[in-house]
JSON list of N, CA and C in Angstrom, two decimals:
[
{"chain": "A", "resi": 158, "resn": "MET", "atom": "N", "xyz": [9.16, 18.63, -3.52]},
{"chain": "A", "resi": 158, "resn": "MET", "atom": "CA", "xyz": [8.09, 17.69, -3.76]},
{"chain": "A", "resi": 158, "resn": "MET", "atom": "C", "xyz": [7.09, 17.75, -2.61]},
{"chain": "A", "resi": 159, "resn": "PRO", "atom": "N", "xyz": [5.83, 17.61, -2.90]},
{"chain": "A", "resi": 159, "resn": "PRO", "atom": "CA", "xyz": [4.83, 17.69, -1.84]},
{"chain": "A", "resi": 159, "resn": "PRO", "atom": "C", "xyz": [4.91, 16.50, -0.89]},
{"chain": "A", "resi": 160, "resn": "ASN", "atom": "N", "xyz": [4.51, 16.71, 0.33]},
{"chain": "A", "resi": 160, "resn": "ASN", "atom": "CA", "xyz": [4.41, 15.63, 1.30]},
{"chain": "A", "resi": 160, "resn": "ASN", "atom": "C", "xyz": [2.92, 15.34, 1.48]},
{"chain": "A", "resi": 161, "resn": "TRP", "atom": "N", "xyz": [2.43, 14.35, 0.79]},
{"chain": "A", "resi": 161, "resn": "TRP", "atom": "CA", "xyz": [1.00, 14.07, 0.72]},
{"chain": "A", "resi": 161, "resn": "TRP", "atom": "C", "xyz": [0.46, 13.53, 2.04]},
{"chain": "A", "resi": 162, "resn": "PRO", "atom": "N", "xyz": [-0.83, 13.67, 2.26]},
{"chain": "A", "resi": 162, "resn": "PRO", "atom": "CA", "xyz": [-1.44, 13.21, 3.52]},
{"chain": "A", "resi": 162, "resn": "PRO", "atom": "C", "xyz": [-1.49, 11.68, 3.58]},
{"chain": "A", "resi": 163, "resn": "TRP", "atom": "N", "xyz": [-1.97, 11.20, 4.70]},
{"chain": "A", "resi": 163, "resn": "TRP", "atom": "CA", "xyz": [-2.11, 9.75, 4.88]},
{"chain": "A", "resi": 163, "resn": "TRP", "atom": "C", "xyz": [-2.88, 9.14, 3.74]},
{"chain": "A", "resi": 164, "resn": "PHE", "atom": "N", "xyz": [-2.48, 7.99, 3.37]},
{"chain": "A", "resi": 164, "resn": "PHE", "atom": "CA", "xyz": [-3.12, 7.24, 2.29]},
{"chain": "A", "resi": 164, "resn": "PHE", "atom": "C", "xyz": [-3.78, 6.03, 2.93]},
{"chain": "A", "resi": 165, "resn": "GLN", "atom": "N", "xyz": [-5.10, 5.96, 2.89]},
{"chain": "A", "resi": 165, "resn": "GLN", "atom": "CA", "xyz": [-5.83, 4.85, 3.52]},
{"chain": "A", "resi": 165, "resn": "GLN", "atom": "C", "xyz": [-5.67, 3.59, 2.70]},
{"chain": "A", "resi": 166, "resn": "LEU", "atom": "N", "xyz": [-5.24, 2.53, 3.33]},
{"chain": "A", "resi": 166, "resn": "LEU", "atom": "CA", "xyz": [-5.06, 1.28, 2.62]},
{"chain": "A", "resi": 166, "resn": "LEU", "atom": "C", "xyz": [-6.38, 0.56, 2.39]},
{"chain": "A", "resi": 167, "resn": "TRP", "atom": "N", "xyz": [-6.98, 0.10, 3.46]},
{"chain": "A", "resi": 167, "resn": "TRP", "atom": "CA", "xyz": [-8.27, -0.58, 3.36]},
{"chain": "A", "resi": 167, "resn": "TRP", "atom": "C", "xyz": [-8.88, -0.71, 4.73]},
{"chain": "A", "resi": 168, "resn": "LYS", "atom": "N", "xyz": [-10.11, -1.09, 4.76]},
{"chain": "A", "resi": 168, "resn": "LYS", "atom": "CA", "xyz": [-10.81, -1.33, 6.01]},
{"chain": "A", "resi": 168, "resn": "LYS", "atom": "C", "xyz": [-11.16, -2.81, 6.06]},
{"chain": "A", "resi": 169, "resn": "PRO", "atom": "N", "xyz": [-11.11, -3.43, 7.23]},
{"chain": "A", "resi": 169, "resn": "PRO", "atom": "CA", "xyz": [-11.43, -4.86, 7.32]},
{"chain": "A", "resi": 169, "resn": "PRO", "atom": "C", "xyz": [-12.91, -5.11, 7.07]},
{"chain": "A", "resi": 170, "resn": "CYS", "atom": "N", "xyz": [-13.18, -6.28, 6.53]},
{"chain": "A", "resi": 170, "resn": "CYS", "atom": "CA", "xyz": [-14.58, -6.71, 6.36]},
{"chain": "A", "resi": 170, "resn": "CYS", "atom": "C", "xyz": [-15.13, -7.07, 7.73]},
{"chain": "A", "resi": 171, "resn": "SER", "atom": "N", "xyz": [-16.43, -7.02, 7.87]},
{"chain": "A", "resi": 171, "resn": "SER", "atom": "CA", "xyz": [-17.04, -7.32, 9.16]},
{"chain": "A", "resi": 171, "resn": "SER", "atom": "C", "xyz": [-16.82, -8.78, 9.56]},
{"chain": "A", "resi": 172, "resn": "ASP", "atom": "N", "xyz": [-16.63, -9.68, 8.59]},
{"chain": "A", "resi": 172, "resn": "ASP", "atom": "CA", "xyz": [-16.44, -11.09, 8.92]},
{"chain": "A", "resi": 172, "resn": "ASP", "atom": "C", "xyz": [-14.96, -11.46, 9.08]},
{"chain": "A", "resi": 173, "resn": "SER", "atom": "N", "xyz": [-14.07, -10.48, 9.11]},
{"chain": "A", "resi": 173, "resn": "SER", "atom": "CA", "xyz": [-12.64, -10.78, 9.20]},
{"chain": "A", "resi": 173, "resn": "SER", "atom": "C", "xyz": [-12.05, -10.43, 10.57]},
{"chain": "A", "resi": 174, "resn": "ALA", "atom": "N", "xyz": [-12.87, -10.34, 11.59]},
{"chain": "A", "resi": 174, "resn": "ALA", "atom": "CA", "xyz": [-12.40, -9.94, 12.92]},
{"chain": "A", "resi": 174, "resn": "ALA", "atom": "C", "xyz": [-11.32, -10.88, 13.44]},
{"chain": "A", "resi": 175, "resn": "GLU", "atom": "N", "xyz": [-11.43, -12.17, 13.16]},
{"chain": "A", "resi": 175, "resn": "GLU", "atom": "CA", "xyz": [-10.43, -13.12, 13.64]},
{"chain": "A", "resi": 175, "resn": "GLU", "atom": "C", "xyz": [-9.07, -12.83, 13.01]},
{"chain": "A", "resi": 176, "resn": "PHE", "atom": "N", "xyz": [-9.04, -12.55, 11.72]},
{"chain": "A", "resi": 176, "resn": "PHE", "atom": "CA", "xyz": [-7.79, -12.25, 11.03]},
{"chain": "A", "resi": 176, "resn": "PHE", "atom": "C", "xyz": [-7.15, -11.00, 11.61]},
{"chain": "A", "resi": 177, "resn": "PHE", "atom": "N", "xyz": [-7.92, -9.97, 11.82]},
{"chain": "A", "resi": 177, "resn": "PHE", "atom": "CA", "xyz": [-7.37, -8.69, 12.25]},
{"chain": "A", "resi": 177, "resn": "PHE", "atom": "C", "xyz": [-7.07, -8.65, 13.75]},
{"chain": "A", "resi": 178, "resn": "SER", "atom": "N", "xyz": [-7.43, -9.68, 14.47]},
{"chain": "A", "resi": 178, "resn": "SER", "atom": "CA", "xyz": [-7.15, -9.68, 15.91]},
{"chain": "A", "resi": 178, "resn": "SER", "atom": "C", "xyz": [-5.78, -10.29, 16.23]},
{"chain": "A", "resi": 179, "resn": "SER", "atom": "N", "xyz": [-5.04, -10.75, 15.22]},
{"chain": "A", "resi": 179, "resn": "SER", "atom": "CA", "xyz": [-3.79, -11.46, 15.49]},
{"chain": "A", "resi": 179, "resn": "SER", "atom": "C", "xyz": [-2.57, -10.66, 15.03]},
{"chain": "A", "resi": 180, "resn": "ASP", "atom": "N", "xyz": [-2.48, -9.42, 15.46]},
{"chain": "A", "resi": 180, "resn": "ASP", "atom": "CA", "xyz": [-1.32, -8.56, 15.19]},
{"chain": "A", "resi": 180, "resn": "ASP", "atom": "C", "xyz": [-0.92, -8.52, 13.72]},
{"chain": "A", "resi": 181, "resn": "PRO", "atom": "N", "xyz": [-1.79, -8.02, 12.88]},
{"chain": "A", "resi": 181, "resn": "PRO", "atom": "CA", "xyz": [-1.46, -7.98, 11.44]},
{"chain": "A", "resi": 181, "resn": "PRO", "atom": "C", "xyz": [-0.39, -6.94, 11.12]},
{"chain": "A", "resi": 182, "resn": "GLU", "atom": "N", "xyz": [0.27, -7.16, 10.02]},
{"chain": "A", "resi": 182, "resn": "GLU", "atom": "CA", "xyz": [1.21, -6.20, 9.46]},
{"chain": "A", "resi": 182, "resn": "GLU", "atom": "C", "xyz": [0.80, -6.02, 8.00]},
{"chain": "A", "resi": 183, "resn": "TYR", "atom": "N", "xyz": [0.92, -4.81, 7.50]},
{"chain": "A", "resi": 183, "resn": "TYR", "atom": "CA", "xyz": [0.48, -4.51, 6.15]},
{"chain": "A", "resi": 183, "resn": "TYR", "atom": "C", "xyz": [1.66, -4.07, 5.30]},
{"chain": "A", "resi": 184, "resn": "PHE", "atom": "N", "xyz": [1.63, -4.42, 4.04]},
{"chain": "A", "resi": 184, "resn": "PHE", "atom": "CA", "xyz": [2.69, -4.08, 3.10]},
{"chain": "A", "resi": 184, "resn": "PHE", "atom": "C", "xyz": [2.08, -3.35, 1.91]},
{"chain": "A", "resi": 185, "resn": "VAL", "atom": "N", "xyz": [2.62, -2.19, 1.61]},
{"chain": "A", "resi": 185, "resn": "VAL", "atom": "CA", "xyz": [2.20, -1.41, 0.45]},
{"chain": "A", "resi": 185, "resn": "VAL", "atom": "C", "xyz": [3.32, -1.48, -0.58]},
{"chain": "A", "resi": 186, "resn": "TYR", "atom": "N", "xyz": [3.02, -2.05, -1.72]},
{"chain": "A", "resi": 186, "resn": "TYR", "atom": "CA", "xyz": [3.96, -2.13, -2.83]},
{"chain": "A", "resi": 186, "resn": "TYR", "atom": "C", "xyz": [3.69, -0.94, -3.74]},
{"chain": "A", "resi": 187, "resn": "GLN", "atom": "N", "xyz": [4.74, -0.24, -4.15]},
{"chain": "A", "resi": 187, "resn": "GLN", "atom": "CA", "xyz": [4.60, 0.97, -4.96]},
{"chain": "A", "resi": 187, "resn": "GLN", "atom": "C", "xyz": [5.58, 0.92, -6.12]},
{"chain": "A", "resi": 188, "resn": "SER", "atom": "N", "xyz": [5.10, 1.26, -7.32]},
{"chain": "A", "resi": 188, "resn": "SER", "atom": "CA", "xyz": [5.96, 1.25, -8.50]},
{"chain": "A", "resi": 188, "resn": "SER", "atom": "C", "xyz": [5.48, 2.29, -9.51]},
{"chain": "A", "resi": 189, "resn": "LEU", "atom": "N", "xyz": [6.39, 2.71, -10.37]},
{"chain": "A", "resi": 189, "resn": "LEU", "atom": "CA", "xyz": [6.03, 3.55, -11.50]},
{"chain": "A", "resi": 189, "resn": "LEU", "atom": "C", "xyz": [5.81, 2.69, -12.75]},
{"chain": "A", "resi": 190, "resn": "ASP", "atom": "N", "xyz": [6.15, 1.40, -12.66]},
{"chain": "A", "resi": 190, "resn": "ASP", "atom": "CA", "xyz": [6.03, 0.48, -13.78]},
{"chain": "A", "resi": 190, "resn": "ASP", "atom": "C", "xyz": [5.30, -0.79, -13.34]},
{"chain": "A", "resi": 191, "resn": "PRO", "atom": "N", "xyz": [4.04, -0.96, -13.71]},
{"chain": "A", "resi": 191, "resn": "PRO", "atom": "CA", "xyz": [3.28, -2.12, -13.24]},
{"chain": "A", "resi": 191, "resn": "PRO", "atom": "C", "xyz": [3.73, -3.45, -13.83]},
{"chain": "A", "resi": 192, "resn": "THR", "atom": "N", "xyz": [4.59, -3.42, -14.85]},
{"chain": "A", "resi": 192, "resn": "THR", "atom": "CA", "xyz": [5.03, -4.66, -15.47]},
{"chain": "A", "resi": 192, "resn": "THR", "atom": "C", "xyz": [6.21, -5.30, -14.74]},
{"chain": "A", "resi": 193, "resn": "LEU", "atom": "N", "xyz": [6.83, -4.58, -13.79]},
{"chain": "A", "resi": 193, "resn": "LEU", "atom": "CA", "xyz": [7.95, -5.14, -13.03]},
{"chain": "A", "resi": 193, "resn": "LEU", "atom": "C", "xyz": [7.47, -6.24, -12.09]},
{"chain": "A", "resi": 194, "resn": "SER", "atom": "N", "xyz": [8.34, -7.16, -11.78]},
{"chain": "A", "resi": 194, "resn": "SER", "atom": "CA", "xyz": [8.06, -8.18, -10.78]},
{"chain": "A", "resi": 194, "resn": "SER", "atom": "C", "xyz": [7.81, -7.48, -9.44]},
{"chain": "A", "resi": 195, "resn": "SER", "atom": "N", "xyz": [6.92, -8.03, -8.62]},
{"chain": "A", "resi": 195, "resn": "SER", "atom": "CA", "xyz": [6.63, -7.40, -7.32]},
{"chain": "A", "resi": 195, "resn": "SER", "atom": "C", "xyz": [7.88, -7.33, -6.45]},
{"chain": "A", "resi": 196, "resn": "LYS", "atom": "N", "xyz": [8.89, -8.15, -6.72]},
{"chain": "A", "resi": 196, "resn": "LYS", "atom": "CA", "xyz": [10.14, -8.09, -5.97]},
{"chain": "A", "resi": 196, "resn": "LYS", "atom": "C", "xyz": [10.91, -6.80, -6.25]},
{"chain": "A", "resi": 197, "resn": "SER", "atom": "N", "xyz": [10.59, -6.14, -7.36]},
{"chain": "A", "resi": 197, "resn": "SER", "atom": "CA", "xyz": [11.27, -4.89, -7.74]},
{"chain": "A", "resi": 197, "resn": "SER", "atom": "C", "xyz": [10.53, -3.64, -7.27]},
{"chain": "A", "resi": 198, "resn": "TRP", "atom": "N", "xyz": [9.33, -3.81, -6.70]},
{"chain": "A", "resi": 198, "resn": "TRP", "atom": "CA", "xyz": [8.54, -2.66, -6.25]},
{"chain": "A", "resi": 198, "resn": "TRP", "atom": "C", "xyz": [9.07, -2.20, -4.90]},
{"chain": "A", "resi": 199, "resn": "LYS", "atom": "N", "xyz": [8.91, -0.90, -4.61]},
{"chain": "A", "resi": 199, "resn": "LYS", "atom": "CA", "xyz": [9.24, -0.35, -3.29]},
{"chain": "A", "resi": 199, "resn": "LYS", "atom": "C", "xyz": [8.18, -0.85, -2.31]},
{"chain": "A", "resi": 200, "resn": "VAL", "atom": "N", "xyz": [8.60, -1.33, -1.15]},
{"chain": "A", "resi": 200, "resn": "VAL", "atom": "CA", "xyz": [7.66, -1.87, -0.17]},
{"chain": "A", "resi": 200, "resn": "VAL", "atom": "C", "xyz": [7.76, -1.08, 1.13]},
{"chain": "A", "resi": 201, "resn": "THR", "atom": "N", "xyz": [6.61, -0.65, 1.63]},
{"chain": "A", "resi": 201, "resn": "THR", "atom": "CA", "xyz": [6.52, 0.04, 2.91]},
{"chain": "A", "resi": 201, "resn": "THR", "atom": "C", "xyz": [5.67, -0.83, 3.84]},
{"chain": "A", "resi": 202, "resn": "ALA", "atom": "N", "xyz": [6.20, -1.12, 5.02]},
{"chain": "A", "resi": 202, "resn": "ALA", "atom": "CA", "xyz": [5.49, -1.95, 5.99]},
{"chain": "A", "resi": 202, "resn": "ALA", "atom": "C", "xyz": [4.90, -1.07, 7.10]},
{"chain": "A", "resi": 203, "resn": "SER", "atom": "N", "xyz": [3.77, -1.51, 7.63]},
{"chain": "A", "resi": 203, "resn": "SER", "atom": "CA", "xyz": [3.11, -0.77, 8.70]},
{"chain": "A", "resi": 203, "resn": "SER", "atom": "C", "xyz": [2.26, -1.73, 9.53]},
{"chain": "A", "resi": 204, "resn": "ASN", "atom": "N", "xyz": [2.13, -1.45, 10.82]},
{"chain": "A", "resi": 204, "resn": "ASN", "atom": "CA", "xyz": [1.20, -2.24, 11.64]},
{"chain": "A", "resi": 204, "resn": "ASN", "atom": "C", "xyz": [-0.15, -1.52, 11.76]},
{"chain": "A", "resi": 205, "resn": "ARG", "atom": "N", "xyz": [-0.31, -0.45, 10.99]},
{"chain": "A", "resi": 205, "resn": "ARG", "atom": "CA", "xyz": [-1.57, 0.30, 10.94]},
{"chain": "A", "resi": 205, "resn": "ARG", "atom": "C", "xyz": [-2.15, 0.14, 9.55]},
{"chain": "A", "resi": 206, "resn": "MET", "atom": "N", "xyz": [-3.39, 0.48, 9.38]},
{"chain": "A", "resi": 206, "resn": "MET", "atom": "CA", "xyz": [-4.03, 0.34, 8.07]},
{"chain": "A", "resi": 206, "resn": "MET", "atom": "C", "xyz": [-3.90, 1.61, 7.25]},
{"chain": "A", "resi": 207, "resn": "LYS", "atom": "N", "xyz": [-2.82, 2.32, 7.45]},
{"chain": "A", "resi": 207, "resn": "LYS", "atom": "CA", "xyz": [-2.53, 3.50, 6.65]},
{"chain": "A", "resi": 207, "resn": "LYS", "atom": "C", "xyz": [-1.03, 3.77, 6.70]},
{"chain": "A", "resi": 208, "resn": "VAL", "atom": "N", "xyz": [-0.53, 4.38, 5.65]},
{"chain": "A", "resi": 208, "resn": "VAL", "atom": "CA", "xyz": [0.86, 4.80, 5.60]},
{"chain": "A", "resi": 208, "resn": "VAL", "atom": "C", "xyz": [0.93, 6.16, 4.93]},
{"chain": "A", "resi": 209, "resn": "LYS", "atom": "N", "xyz": [2.02, 6.85, 5.14]},
{"chain": "A", "resi": 209, "resn": "LYS", "atom": "CA", "xyz": [2.21, 8.12, 4.46]},
{"chain": "A", "resi": 209, "resn": "LYS", "atom": "C", "xyz": [3.09, 7.87, 3.25]},
{"chain": "A", "resi": 210, "resn": "ILE", "atom": "N", "xyz": [2.59, 8.23, 2.10]},
{"chain": "A", "resi": 210, "resn": "ILE", "atom": "CA", "xyz": [3.36, 8.11, 0.87]},
{"chain": "A", "resi": 210, "resn": "ILE", "atom": "C", "xyz": [4.12, 9.42, 0.71]},
{"chain": "A", "resi": 211, "resn": "ARG", "atom": "N", "xyz": [5.42, 9.36, 0.66]},
{"chain": "A", "resi": 211, "resn": "ARG", "atom": "CA", "xyz": [6.26, 10.56, 0.63]},
{"chain": "A", "resi": 211, "resn": "ARG", "atom": "C", "xyz": [6.87, 10.78, -0.75]},
{"chain": "A", "resi": 212, "resn": "GLU", "atom": "N", "xyz": [7.27, 12.02, -0.97]},
{"chain": "A", "resi": 212, "resn": "GLU", "atom": "CA", "xyz": [7.97, 12.41, -2.20]},
{"chain": "A", "resi": 212, "resn": "GLU", "atom": "C", "xyz": [7.20, 12.02, -3.46]},
{"chain": "A", "resi": 213, "resn": "VAL", "atom": "N", "xyz": [5.93, 12.35, -3.45]},
{"chain": "A", "resi": 213, "resn": "VAL", "atom": "CA", "xyz": [5.07, 12.08, -4.60]},
{"chain": "A", "resi": 213, "resn": "VAL", "atom": "C", "xyz": [5.22, 13.20, -5.62]},
{"chain": "A", "resi": 214, "resn": "ILE", "atom": "N", "xyz": [5.40, 12.85, -6.86]},
{"chain": "A", "resi": 214, "resn": "ILE", "atom": "CA", "xyz": [5.57, 13.82, -7.93]},
{"chain": "A", "resi": 214, "resn": "ILE", "atom": "C", "xyz": [4.21, 14.06, -8.59]},
{"chain": "A", "resi": 215, "resn": "PRO", "atom": "N", "xyz": [3.72, 15.31, -8.63]},
{"chain": "A", "resi": 215, "resn": "PRO", "atom": "CA", "xyz": [2.43, 15.58, -9.26]},
{"chain": "A", "resi": 215, "resn": "PRO", "atom": "C", "xyz": [2.38, 15.10, -10.71]},
{"chain": "A", "resi": 216, "resn": "TYR", "atom": "N", "xyz": [1.21, 14.67, -11.10]},
{"chain": "A", "resi": 216, "resn": "TYR", "atom": "CA", "xyz": [0.93, 14.22, -12.46]},
{"chain": "A", "resi": 216, "resn": "TYR", "atom": "C", "xyz": [1.75, 13.00, -12.89]},
{"chain": "A", "resi": 217, "resn": "THR", "atom": "N", "xyz": [2.20, 12.23, -11.91]},
{"chain": "A", "resi": 217, "resn": "THR", "atom": "CA", "xyz": [2.92, 10.99, -12.18]},
{"chain": "A", "resi": 217, "resn": "THR", "atom": "C", "xyz": [2.01, 9.84, -11.78]},
{"chain": "A", "resi": 218, "resn": "THR", "atom": "N", "xyz": [1.96, 8.82, -12.59]},
{"chain": "A", "resi": 218, "resn": "THR", "atom": "CA", "xyz": [1.11, 7.67, -12.31]},
{"chain": "A", "resi": 218, "resn": "THR", "atom": "C", "xyz": [1.86, 6.68, -11.42]},
{"chain": "A", "resi": 219, "resn": "TYR", "atom": "N", "xyz": [1.26, 6.37, -10.28]},
{"chain": "A", "resi": 219, "resn": "TYR", "atom": "CA", "xyz": [1.81, 5.40, -9.33]},
{"chain": "A", "resi": 219, "resn": "TYR", "atom": "C", "xyz": [0.91, 4.17, -9.31]},
{"chain": "A", "resi": 220, "resn": "TYR", "atom": "N", "xyz": [1.53, 3.01, -9.19]},
{"chain": "A", "resi": 220, "resn": "TYR", "atom": "CA", "xyz": [0.82, 1.75, -9.12]},
{"chain": "A", "resi": 220, "resn": "TYR", "atom": "C", "xyz": [1.06, 1.15, -7.75]},
{"chain": "A", "resi": 221, "resn": "PHE", "atom": "N", "xyz": [0.00, 0.63, -7.14]},
{"chain": "A", "resi": 221, "resn": "PHE", "atom": "CA", "xyz": [0.08, 0.07, -5.80]},
{"chain": "A", "resi": 221, "resn": "PHE", "atom": "C", "xyz": [-0.53, -1.31, -5.74]},
{"chain": "A", "resi": 222, "resn": "ARG", "atom": "N", "xyz": [0.01, -2.11, -4.84]},
{"chain": "A", "resi": 222, "resn": "ARG", "atom": "CA", "xyz": [-0.58, -3.39, -4.46]},
{"chain": "A", "resi": 222, "resn": "ARG", "atom": "C", "xyz": [-0.49, -3.48, -2.95]},
{"chain": "A", "resi": 223, "resn": "LEU", "atom": "N", "xyz": [-1.38, -4.21, -2.34]},
{"chain": "A", "resi": 223, "resn": "LEU", "atom": "CA", "xyz": [-1.42, -4.35, -0.88]},
{"chain": "A", "resi": 223, "resn": "LEU", "atom": "C", "xyz": [-1.32, -5.81, -0.50]},
{"chain": "A", "resi": 224, "resn": "GLN", "atom": "N", "xyz": [-0.77, -6.04, 0.69]},
{"chain": "A", "resi": 224, "resn": "GLN", "atom": "CA", "xyz": [-0.68, -7.39, 1.22]},
{"chain": "A", "resi": 224, "resn": "GLN", "atom": "C", "xyz": [-0.69, -7.31, 2.74]},
{"chain": "A", "resi": 225, "resn": "ALA", "atom": "N", "xyz": [-1.28, -8.31, 3.37]},
{"chain": "A", "resi": 225, "resn": "ALA", "atom": "CA", "xyz": [-1.31, -8.37, 4.83]},
{"chain": "A", "resi": 225, "resn": "ALA", "atom": "C", "xyz": [-0.63, -9.64, 5.30]},
{"chain": "A", "resi": 226, "resn": "ARG", "atom": "N", "xyz": [-0.12, -9.59, 6.53]},
{"chain": "A", "resi": 226, "resn": "ARG", "atom": "CA", "xyz": [0.49, -10.77, 7.16]},
{"chain": "A", "resi": 226, "resn": "ARG", "atom": "C", "xyz": [0.04, -10.81, 8.61]},
{"chain": "A", "resi": 227, "resn": "ASN", "atom": "N", "xyz": [-0.22, -12.01, 9.10]},
{"chain": "A", "resi": 227, "resn": "ASN", "atom": "CA", "xyz": [-0.51, -12.20, 10.52]},
{"chain": "A", "resi": 227, "resn": "ASN", "atom": "C", "xyz": [0.15, -13.49, 10.98]},
{"chain": "A", "resi": 228, "resn": "SER", "atom": "N", "xyz": [-0.24, -13.99, 12.13]},
{"chain": "A", "resi": 228, "resn": "SER", "atom": "CA", "xyz": [0.40, -15.19, 12.67]},
{"chain": "A", "resi": 228, "resn": "SER", "atom": "C", "xyz": [0.18, -16.43, 11.80]},
{"chain": "A", "resi": 229, "resn": "VAL", "atom": "N", "xyz": [-0.80, -16.40, 10.93]},
{"chain": "A", "resi": 229, "resn": "VAL", "atom": "CA", "xyz": [-1.07, -17.53, 10.04]},
{"chain": "A", "resi": 229, "resn": "VAL", "atom": "C", "xyz": [-0.16, -17.48, 8.81]},
{"chain": "A", "resi": 230, "resn": "GLY", "atom": "N", "xyz": [0.22, -16.29, 8.38]},
{"chain": "A", "resi": 230, "resn": "GLY", "atom": "CA", "xyz": [1.09, -16.13, 7.22]},
{"chain": "A", "resi": 230, "resn": "GLY", "atom": "C", "xyz": [0.69, -14.93, 6.39]},
{"chain": "A", "resi": 231, "resn": "TYR", "atom": "N", "xyz": [1.18, -14.91, 5.17]},
{"chain": "A", "resi": 231, "resn": "TYR", "atom": "CA", "xyz": [0.91, -13.80, 4.25]},
{"chain": "A", "resi": 231, "resn": "TYR", "atom": "C", "xyz": [-0.40, -14.03, 3.50]},
{"chain": "A", "resi": 232, "resn": "GLY", "atom": "N", "xyz": [-1.15, -12.96, 3.30]},
{"chain": "A", "resi": 232, "resn": "GLY", "atom": "CA", "xyz": [-2.31, -13.00, 2.43]},
{"chain": "A", "resi": 232, "resn": "GLY", "atom": "C", "xyz": [-1.85, -12.78, 1.00]},
{"chain": "A", "resi": 233, "resn": "PRO", "atom": "N", "xyz": [-2.76, -12.91, 0.05]},
{"chain": "A", "resi": 233, "resn": "PRO", "atom": "CA", "xyz": [-2.39, -12.70, -1.35]},
{"chain": "A", "resi": 233, "resn": "PRO", "atom": "C", "xyz": [-2.17, -11.21, -1.63]},
{"chain": "A", "resi": 234, "resn": "LEU", "atom": "N", "xyz": [-1.39, -10.91, -2.65]},
{"chain": "A", "resi": 234, "resn": "LEU", "atom": "CA", "xyz": [-1.25, -9.54, -3.10]},
{"chain": "A", "resi": 234, "resn": "LEU", "atom": "C", "xyz": [-2.56, -9.09, -3.73]},
{"chain": "A", "resi": 235, "resn": "SER", "atom": "N", "xyz": [-2.93, -7.86, -3.50]},
{"chain": "A", "resi": 235, "resn": "SER", "atom": "CA", "xyz": [-4.15, -7.32, -4.10]},
{"chain": "A", "resi": 235, "resn": "SER", "atom": "C", "xyz": [-3.93, -7.10, -5.59]},
{"chain": "A", "resi": 236, "resn": "ASP", "atom": "N", "xyz": [-5.01, -6.82, -6.28]},
{"chain": "A", "resi": 236, "resn": "ASP", "atom": "CA", "xyz": [-4.90, -6.35, -7.65]},
{"chain": "A", "resi": 236, "resn": "ASP", "atom": "C", "xyz": [-4.21, -5.00, -7.63]},
{"chain": "A", "resi": 237, "resn": "ILE", "atom": "N", "xyz": [-3.66, -4.61, -8.76]},
{"chain": "A", "resi": 237, "resn": "ILE", "atom": "CA", "xyz": [-3.01, -3.31, -8.87]},
{"chain": "A", "resi": 237, "resn": "ILE", "atom": "C", "xyz": [-4.06, -2.21, -8.91]},
{"chain": "A", "resi": 238, "resn": "PHE", "atom": "N", "xyz": [-3.81, -1.13, -8.19]},
{"chain": "A", "resi": 238, "resn": "PHE", "atom": "CA", "xyz": [-4.65, 0.06, -8.33]},
{"chain": "A", "resi": 238, "resn": "PHE", "atom": "C", "xyz": [-3.75, 1.26, -8.60]},
{"chain": "A", "resi": 239, "resn": "ILE", "atom": "N", "xyz": [-4.34, 2.27, -9.20]},
{"chain": "A", "resi": 239, "resn": "ILE", "atom": "CA", "xyz": [-3.58, 3.40, -9.73]},
{"chain": "A", "resi": 239, "resn": "ILE", "atom": "C", "xyz": [-3.90, 4.68, -8.95]},
{"chain": "A", "resi": 240, "resn": "PHE", "atom": "N", "xyz": [-2.87, 5.48, -8.73]},
{"chain": "A", "resi": 240, "resn": "PHE", "atom": "CA", "xyz": [-3.03, 6.78, -8.09]},
{"chain": "A", "resi": 240, "resn": "PHE", "atom": "C", "xyz": [-2.24, 7.79, -8.91]},
{"chain": "A", "resi": 241, "resn": "ARG", "atom": "N", "xyz": [-2.89, 8.86, -9.32]},
{"chain": "A", "resi": 241, "resn": "ARG", "atom": "CA", "xyz": [-2.22, 9.92, -10.09]},
{"chain": "A", "resi": 241, "resn": "ARG", "atom": "C", "xyz": [-2.56, 11.26, -9.43]},
{"chain": "A", "resi": 242, "resn": "PRO", "atom": "N", "xyz": [-1.64, 11.78, -8.60]},
{"chain": "A", "resi": 242, "resn": "PRO", "atom": "CA", "xyz": [-1.90, 13.02, -7.88]},
{"chain": "A", "resi": 242, "resn": "PRO", "atom": "C", "xyz": [-1.84, 14.25, -8.79]},
{"chain": "A", "resi": 243, "resn": "GLY", "atom": "N", "xyz": [-2.61, 15.24, -8.45]},
{"chain": "A", "resi": 243, "resn": "GLY", "atom": "CA", "xyz": [-2.53, 16.55, -9.11]},
{"chain": "A", "resi": 243, "resn": "GLY", "atom": "C", "xyz": [-1.56, 17.42, -8.35]},
{"chain": "A", "resi": 244, "resn": "THR", "atom": "N", "xyz": [-1.71, 18.71, -8.46]},
{"chain": "A", "resi": 244, "resn": "THR", "atom": "CA", "xyz": [-0.82, 19.62, -7.75]},
{"chain": "A", "resi": 244, "resn": "THR", "atom": "C", "xyz": [-1.38, 19.93, -6.38]}
]
């Protein structure tokens, strides 16, 4: 299986400097089935705004959601977005 390059999560908005200054942690939820509860999705945590998605199968549809946490608490889960790698 290919080892895909870094996957950029998101970039902070210019008005969110206060949020991003308090040691944020990011969570990437990954699933092959978007109808599953988010508790059933694979979760990868990172203190950077990118993670490496490993063992990606070409031509398979992956569903992702993102979430951030800082000293104030957890942010909301993002909307689902889709990634379908080629070869």
